[in-house]
Short mmCIF file of C-alpha atoms in Angstrom, two decimals:
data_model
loop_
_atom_site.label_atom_id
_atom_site.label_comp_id
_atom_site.label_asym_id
_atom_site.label_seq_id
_atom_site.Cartn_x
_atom_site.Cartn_y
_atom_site.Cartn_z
CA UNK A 1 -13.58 -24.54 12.25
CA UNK A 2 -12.17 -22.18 14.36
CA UNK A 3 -13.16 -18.36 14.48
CA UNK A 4 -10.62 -16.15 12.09
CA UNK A 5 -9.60 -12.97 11.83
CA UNK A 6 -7.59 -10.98 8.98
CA UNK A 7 -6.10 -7.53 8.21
CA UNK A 8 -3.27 -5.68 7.11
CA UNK A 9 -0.65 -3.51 8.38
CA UNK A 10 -0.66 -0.10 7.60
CA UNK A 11 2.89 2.12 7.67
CA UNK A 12 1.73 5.69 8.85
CA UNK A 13 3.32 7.97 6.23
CA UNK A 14 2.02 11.50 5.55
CA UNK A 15 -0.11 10.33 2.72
CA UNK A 16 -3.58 10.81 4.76
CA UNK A 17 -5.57 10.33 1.36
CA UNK A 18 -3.90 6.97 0.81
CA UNK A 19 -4.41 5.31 4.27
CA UNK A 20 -8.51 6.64 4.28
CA UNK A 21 -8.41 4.59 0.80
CA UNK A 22 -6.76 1.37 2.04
CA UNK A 23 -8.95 1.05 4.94
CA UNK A 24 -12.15 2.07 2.95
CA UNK A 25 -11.19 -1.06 0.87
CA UNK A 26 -10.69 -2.87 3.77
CA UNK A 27 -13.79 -2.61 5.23
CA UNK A 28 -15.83 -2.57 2.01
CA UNK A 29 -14.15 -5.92 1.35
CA UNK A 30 -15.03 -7.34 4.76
CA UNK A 31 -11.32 -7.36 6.75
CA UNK A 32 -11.69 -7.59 10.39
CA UNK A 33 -8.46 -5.13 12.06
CA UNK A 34 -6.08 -2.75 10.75
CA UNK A 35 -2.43 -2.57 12.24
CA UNK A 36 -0.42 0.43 12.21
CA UNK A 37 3.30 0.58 13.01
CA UNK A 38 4.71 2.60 15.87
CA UNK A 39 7.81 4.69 15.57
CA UNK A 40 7.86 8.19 16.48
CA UNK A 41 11.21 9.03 16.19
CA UNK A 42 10.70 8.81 12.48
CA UNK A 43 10.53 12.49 10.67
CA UNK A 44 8.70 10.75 8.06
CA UNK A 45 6.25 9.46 9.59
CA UNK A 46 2.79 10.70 11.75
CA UNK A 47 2.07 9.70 15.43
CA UNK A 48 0.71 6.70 15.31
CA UNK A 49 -2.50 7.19 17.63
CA UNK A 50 -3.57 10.42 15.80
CA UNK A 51 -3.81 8.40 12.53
CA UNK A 52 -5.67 5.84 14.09
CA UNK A 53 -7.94 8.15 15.97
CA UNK A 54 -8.97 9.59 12.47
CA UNK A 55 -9.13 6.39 10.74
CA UNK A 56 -11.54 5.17 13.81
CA UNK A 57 -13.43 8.28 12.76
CA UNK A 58 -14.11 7.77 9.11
CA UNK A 59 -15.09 3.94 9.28
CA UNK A 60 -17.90 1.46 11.38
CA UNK A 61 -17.14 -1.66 11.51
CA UNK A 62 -12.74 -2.09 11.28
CA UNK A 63 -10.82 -2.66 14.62
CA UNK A 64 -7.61 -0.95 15.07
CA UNK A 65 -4.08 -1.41 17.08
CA UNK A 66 -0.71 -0.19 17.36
CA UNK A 67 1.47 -2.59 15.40
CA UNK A 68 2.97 -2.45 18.04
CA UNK A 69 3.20 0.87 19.96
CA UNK A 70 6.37 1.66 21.54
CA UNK A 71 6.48 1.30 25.35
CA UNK A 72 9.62 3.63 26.04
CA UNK A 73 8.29 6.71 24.40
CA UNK A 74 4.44 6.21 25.69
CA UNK A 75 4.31 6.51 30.14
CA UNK A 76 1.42 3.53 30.88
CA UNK A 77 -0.77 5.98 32.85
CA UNK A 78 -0.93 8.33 29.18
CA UNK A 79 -1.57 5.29 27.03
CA UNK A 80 -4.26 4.09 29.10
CA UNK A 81 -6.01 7.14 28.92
CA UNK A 82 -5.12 7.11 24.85
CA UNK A 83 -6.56 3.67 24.45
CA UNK A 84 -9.59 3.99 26.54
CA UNK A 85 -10.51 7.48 24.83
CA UNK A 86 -10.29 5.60 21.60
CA UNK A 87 -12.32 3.04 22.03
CA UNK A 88 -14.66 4.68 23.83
CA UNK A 89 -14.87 6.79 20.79
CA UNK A 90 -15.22 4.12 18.23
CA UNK A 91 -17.77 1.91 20.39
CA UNK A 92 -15.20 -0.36 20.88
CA UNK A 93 -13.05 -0.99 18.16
CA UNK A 94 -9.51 -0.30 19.90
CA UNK A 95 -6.91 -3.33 21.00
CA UNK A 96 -3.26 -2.51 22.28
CA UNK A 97 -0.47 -4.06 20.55
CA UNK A 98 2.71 -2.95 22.51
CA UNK A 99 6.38 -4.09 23.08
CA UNK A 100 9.10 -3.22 25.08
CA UNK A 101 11.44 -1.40 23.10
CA UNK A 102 13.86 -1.36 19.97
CA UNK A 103 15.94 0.53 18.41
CA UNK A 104 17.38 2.15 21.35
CA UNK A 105 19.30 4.68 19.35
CA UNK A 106 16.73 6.54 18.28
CA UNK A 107 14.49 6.10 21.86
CA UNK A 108 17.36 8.19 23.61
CA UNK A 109 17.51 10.52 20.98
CA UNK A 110 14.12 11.81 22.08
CA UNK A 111 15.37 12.44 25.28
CA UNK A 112 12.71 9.92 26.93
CA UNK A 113 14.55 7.46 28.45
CA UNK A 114 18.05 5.82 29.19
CA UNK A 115 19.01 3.06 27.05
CA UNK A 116 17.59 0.06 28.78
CA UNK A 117 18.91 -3.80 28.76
CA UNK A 118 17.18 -6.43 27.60
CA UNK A 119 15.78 -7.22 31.50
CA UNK A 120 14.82 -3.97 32.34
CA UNK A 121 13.14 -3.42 29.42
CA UNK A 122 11.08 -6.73 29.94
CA UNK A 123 10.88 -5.69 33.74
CA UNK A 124 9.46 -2.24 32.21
CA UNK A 125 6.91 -4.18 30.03
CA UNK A 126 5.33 -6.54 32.58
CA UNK A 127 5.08 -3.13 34.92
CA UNK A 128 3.11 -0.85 32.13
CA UNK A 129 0.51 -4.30 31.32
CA UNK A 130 -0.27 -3.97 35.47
CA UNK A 131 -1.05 -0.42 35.43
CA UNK A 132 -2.71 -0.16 32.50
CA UNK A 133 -4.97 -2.77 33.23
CA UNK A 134 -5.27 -1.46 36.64
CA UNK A 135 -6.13 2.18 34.99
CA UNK A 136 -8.98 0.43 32.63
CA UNK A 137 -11.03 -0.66 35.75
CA UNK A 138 -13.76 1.28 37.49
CA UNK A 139 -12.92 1.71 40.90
CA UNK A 140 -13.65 4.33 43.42
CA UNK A 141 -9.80 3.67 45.32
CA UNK A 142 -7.30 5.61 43.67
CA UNK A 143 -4.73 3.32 41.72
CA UNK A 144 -0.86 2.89 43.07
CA UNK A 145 1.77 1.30 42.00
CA UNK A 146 5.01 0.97 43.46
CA UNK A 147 7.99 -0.66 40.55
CA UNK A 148 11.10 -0.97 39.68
CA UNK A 149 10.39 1.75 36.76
CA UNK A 150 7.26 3.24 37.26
CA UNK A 151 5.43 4.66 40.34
CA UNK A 152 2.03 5.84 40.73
CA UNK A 153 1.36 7.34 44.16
CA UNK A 154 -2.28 7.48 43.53
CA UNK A 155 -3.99 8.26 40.29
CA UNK A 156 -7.90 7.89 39.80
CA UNK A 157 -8.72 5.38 36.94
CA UNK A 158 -11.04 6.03 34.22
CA UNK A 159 -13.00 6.18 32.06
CA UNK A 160 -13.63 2.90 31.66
CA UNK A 161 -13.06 1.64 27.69
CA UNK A 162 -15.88 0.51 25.59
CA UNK A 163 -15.14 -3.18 26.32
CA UNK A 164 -12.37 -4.91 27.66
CA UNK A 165 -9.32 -4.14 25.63
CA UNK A 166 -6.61 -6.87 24.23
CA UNK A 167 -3.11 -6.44 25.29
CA UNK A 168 -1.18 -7.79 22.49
CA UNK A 169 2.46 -8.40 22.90
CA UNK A 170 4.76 -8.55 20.51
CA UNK A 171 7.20 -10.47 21.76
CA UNK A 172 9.96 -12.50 20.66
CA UNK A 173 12.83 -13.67 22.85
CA UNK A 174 11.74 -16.55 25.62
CA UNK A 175 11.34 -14.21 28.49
CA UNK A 176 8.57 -12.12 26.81
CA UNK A 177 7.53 -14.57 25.38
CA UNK A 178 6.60 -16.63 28.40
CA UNK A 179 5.77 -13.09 29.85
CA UNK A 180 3.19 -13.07 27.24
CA UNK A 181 1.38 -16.39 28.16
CA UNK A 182 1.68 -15.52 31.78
CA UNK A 183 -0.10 -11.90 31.24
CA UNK A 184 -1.11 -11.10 27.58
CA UNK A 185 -3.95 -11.59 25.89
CA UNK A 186 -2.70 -12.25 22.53
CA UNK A 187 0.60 -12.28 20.72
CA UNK A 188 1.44 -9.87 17.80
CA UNK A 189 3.98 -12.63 16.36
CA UNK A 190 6.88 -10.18 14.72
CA UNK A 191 7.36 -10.46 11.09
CA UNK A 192 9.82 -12.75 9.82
CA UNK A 193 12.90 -10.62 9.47
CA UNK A 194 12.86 -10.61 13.07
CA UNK A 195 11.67 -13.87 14.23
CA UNK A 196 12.09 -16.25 11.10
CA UNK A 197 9.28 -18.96 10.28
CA UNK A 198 11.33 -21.50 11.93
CA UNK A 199 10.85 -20.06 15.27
CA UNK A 200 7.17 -19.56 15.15
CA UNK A 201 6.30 -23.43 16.40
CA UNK A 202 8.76 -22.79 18.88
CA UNK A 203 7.60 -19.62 20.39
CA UNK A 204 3.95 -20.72 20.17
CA UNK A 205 5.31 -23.70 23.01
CA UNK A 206 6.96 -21.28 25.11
CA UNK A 207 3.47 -19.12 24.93
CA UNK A 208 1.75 -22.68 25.80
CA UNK A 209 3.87 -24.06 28.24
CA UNK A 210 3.73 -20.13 30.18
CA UNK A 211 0.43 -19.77 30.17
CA UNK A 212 -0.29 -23.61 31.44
CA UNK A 213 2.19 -23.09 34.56
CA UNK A 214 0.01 -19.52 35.36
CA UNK A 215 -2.96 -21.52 35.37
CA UNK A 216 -4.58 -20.19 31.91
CA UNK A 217 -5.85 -21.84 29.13
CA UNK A 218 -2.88 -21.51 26.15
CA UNK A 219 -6.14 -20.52 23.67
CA UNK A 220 -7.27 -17.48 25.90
CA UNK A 221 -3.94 -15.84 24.36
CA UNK A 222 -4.71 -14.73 21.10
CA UNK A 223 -2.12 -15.79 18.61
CA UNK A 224 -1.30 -13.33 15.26
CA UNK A 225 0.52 -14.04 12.64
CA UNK A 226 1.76 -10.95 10.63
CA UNK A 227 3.60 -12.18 7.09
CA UNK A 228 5.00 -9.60 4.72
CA UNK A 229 5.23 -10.30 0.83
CA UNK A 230 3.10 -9.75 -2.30
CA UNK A 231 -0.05 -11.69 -4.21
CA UNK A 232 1.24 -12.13 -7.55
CA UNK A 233 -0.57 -13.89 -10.84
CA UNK A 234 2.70 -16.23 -11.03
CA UNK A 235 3.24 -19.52 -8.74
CA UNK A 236 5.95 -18.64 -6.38
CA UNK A 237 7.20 -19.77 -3.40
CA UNK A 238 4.83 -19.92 0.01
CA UNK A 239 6.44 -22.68 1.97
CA UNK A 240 6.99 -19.86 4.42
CA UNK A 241 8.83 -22.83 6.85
CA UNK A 242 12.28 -21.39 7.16
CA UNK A 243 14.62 -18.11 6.63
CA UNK A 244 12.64 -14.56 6.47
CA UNK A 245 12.21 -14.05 2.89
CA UNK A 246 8.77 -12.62 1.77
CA UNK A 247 5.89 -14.41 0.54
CA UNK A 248 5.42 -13.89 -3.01
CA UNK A 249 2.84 -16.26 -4.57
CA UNK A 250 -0.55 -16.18 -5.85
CA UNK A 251 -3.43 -16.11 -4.06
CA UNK A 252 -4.50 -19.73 -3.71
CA UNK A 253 -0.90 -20.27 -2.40
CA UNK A 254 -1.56 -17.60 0.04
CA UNK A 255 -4.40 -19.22 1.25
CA UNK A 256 -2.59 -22.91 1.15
CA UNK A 257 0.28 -21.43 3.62
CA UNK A 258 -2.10 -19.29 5.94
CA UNK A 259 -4.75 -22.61 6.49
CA UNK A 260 -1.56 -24.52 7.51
CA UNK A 261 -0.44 -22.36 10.20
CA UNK A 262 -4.42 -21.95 10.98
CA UNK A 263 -3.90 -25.94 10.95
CA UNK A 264 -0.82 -26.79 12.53
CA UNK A 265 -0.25 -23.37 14.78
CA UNK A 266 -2.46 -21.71 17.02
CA UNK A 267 -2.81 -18.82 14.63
CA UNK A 268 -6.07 -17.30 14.71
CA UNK A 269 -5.34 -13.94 13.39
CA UNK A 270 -2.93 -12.92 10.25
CA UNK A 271 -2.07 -9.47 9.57
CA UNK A 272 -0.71 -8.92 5.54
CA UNK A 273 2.10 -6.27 5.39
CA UNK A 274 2.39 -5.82 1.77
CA UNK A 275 5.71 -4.96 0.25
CA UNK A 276 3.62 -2.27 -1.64
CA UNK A 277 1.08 -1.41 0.64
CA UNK A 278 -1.56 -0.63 -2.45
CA UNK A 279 -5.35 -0.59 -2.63
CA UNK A 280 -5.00 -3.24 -5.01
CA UNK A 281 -2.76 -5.73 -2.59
CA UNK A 282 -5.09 -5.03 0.44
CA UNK A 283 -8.22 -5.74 -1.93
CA UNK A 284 -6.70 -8.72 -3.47
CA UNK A 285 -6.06 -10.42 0.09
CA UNK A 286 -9.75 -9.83 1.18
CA UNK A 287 -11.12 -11.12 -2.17
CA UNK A 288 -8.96 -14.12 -3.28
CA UNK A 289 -6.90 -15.16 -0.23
CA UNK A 290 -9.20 -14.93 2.88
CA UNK A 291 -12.42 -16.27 1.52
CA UNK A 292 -9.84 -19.23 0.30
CA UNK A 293 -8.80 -19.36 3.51
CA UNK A 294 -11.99 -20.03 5.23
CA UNK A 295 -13.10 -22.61 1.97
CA UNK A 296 -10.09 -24.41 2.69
CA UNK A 297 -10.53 -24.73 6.61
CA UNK A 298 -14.34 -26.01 6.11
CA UNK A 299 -13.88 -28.61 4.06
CA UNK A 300 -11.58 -29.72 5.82
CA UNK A 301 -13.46 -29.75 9.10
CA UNK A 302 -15.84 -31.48 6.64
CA UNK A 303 -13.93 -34.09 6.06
CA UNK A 304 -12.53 -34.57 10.14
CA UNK A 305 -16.34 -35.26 10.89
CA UNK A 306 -17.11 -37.38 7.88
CA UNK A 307 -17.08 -40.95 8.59
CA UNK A 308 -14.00 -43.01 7.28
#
């Protein structure tokens, strides 16, 4: 049975007291990684590495990333200092989930940069994953980098993180996505109201196929699948194949759909975004779905090794 992860996505609202209780559930209840979402031109919402640097603080054992940080408004050579500061702070507990971009409108309202196309934006992406992981290593030769949007003449790296941090991607046309098997070390698979279910086989191929022709191994890219919706005590529906609708269904069909694409996708990670993010949801998917989850995976590894 292969090695699982789960945890849920966490909207960073000014509510401090709520998010320190929905991650104390979290990791009372045994969840491996908390995701908060990225977007700073919100006036609603706190900077998403300040909450997680406080939320690193108050727990031991939870892992943390940007769901996914926002690559236009963060220079590489400032969020590789961010990331390595946190997880040298939490002992290690830090991964980087970043993307290239979205909702441009309110980007250049910030003032931080001009409107970029889909290619420069990808062109932008693949640049910031060199120099950050260029920025993470201990060397004693100054780091430079010479792009097509960034430039580094020569900036010292360091420190060095806690341990070797995952670049997550979350990508979803086929050029990042085959950027992400040729460089990434996992995917952050958007939710489905941007990249419906339908596409997920799909993109998982193009991941596959990318990382092959660079020489990798497809499962050294992390796959995570991040489904929004709601554990209710009614049967619903969980087919979860096509469209973007949210999941509402109990827990055991919660568990049915997320062994499937465990089964029949190289998922090894699923985020929950609840509709209500509520101590009660996030509890309720540690307690009923995931240890369902696992049940449902062993016996059927069980029954792959069994004789027929």
């Amino acid at each position: 049975m292969r090695d699982l992860q789960f945890g849920f996505s966490l909207n960073p609202t000014t509510d401090i007291a709520a998010h320190r209780d929905l991650v104390c559930v979290a990791e009372e209840e045994g969840l491996d990684l908390v995701g908060v979402q990225d977007h700073p031109y919100s006036p609603a919402l706190v900077d998403t590495f300040t909450l997680i640097a406080m939320l690193l603080e108050g727990t031991e054992r939870l892992r943390f990333f940007p769901d996914v940080a926002n690559l236009p408004l963060r220079h590489p050579s400032m969020l590789a200092k961010t990331a390595a500061s946190l997880d040298l702070l939490s002992a290690g507990r830090f991964e980087l989930g970043i993307g290239g971009g979205g909702y441009w409108s309110a980007i250049t309202q910030m003032g931080m940069t001009p409107r970029l196309g889909p290619a420069e934006a990808l062109a932008q992406l693949e640049e910031a994953v060199q120099i950050l992981r260029a920025l993470w290593r201990s060397a004693p030769e100054p780091v430079t980098f010479e792009g097509r949007r960034y430039t580094i003449p020569g900036l010292r790296s360091g420190p060095a993180p806690a341990h070797p941090i995952g670049i997550w991607i979350g990508a979803q046309g086929p050029r990042s996505l085959e950027l992400t098997g040729r460089l990434a070390d996992g995917w952050a698979a958007p939710i489905p109201s941007y990249l419906p279910y339908e596409k997920w086989a799909e993109s998982n191929a193009l991941i596959d196929d990318a990382a092959r022709a660079s020489g990798r191994n497809p499962q050294d890219v992390l796959r995570i699948a991040q489904l929004v919706g709601t554990i209710t005590d009614r049967p619903g529906d969980a087919a979860a194949t096509t469209g973007k609708a949210p999941v509402r269904a109990t827990a055991e069909q919660w568990a049915a759909l997320l062994a499937r694409l465990a089964t029949e996708q190289p998922f090894r990670t699923f985020v929950f975004w609840p509709e209500e993010t509520t101590v009660d949801q996030v509890g309720r998917f540690a307690r009923e779905v995931v240890p369902a989850v696992r049940e449902t995976l062993r016996q059927s590894a069980e029954q792959e090794k069994s004789p027929s």
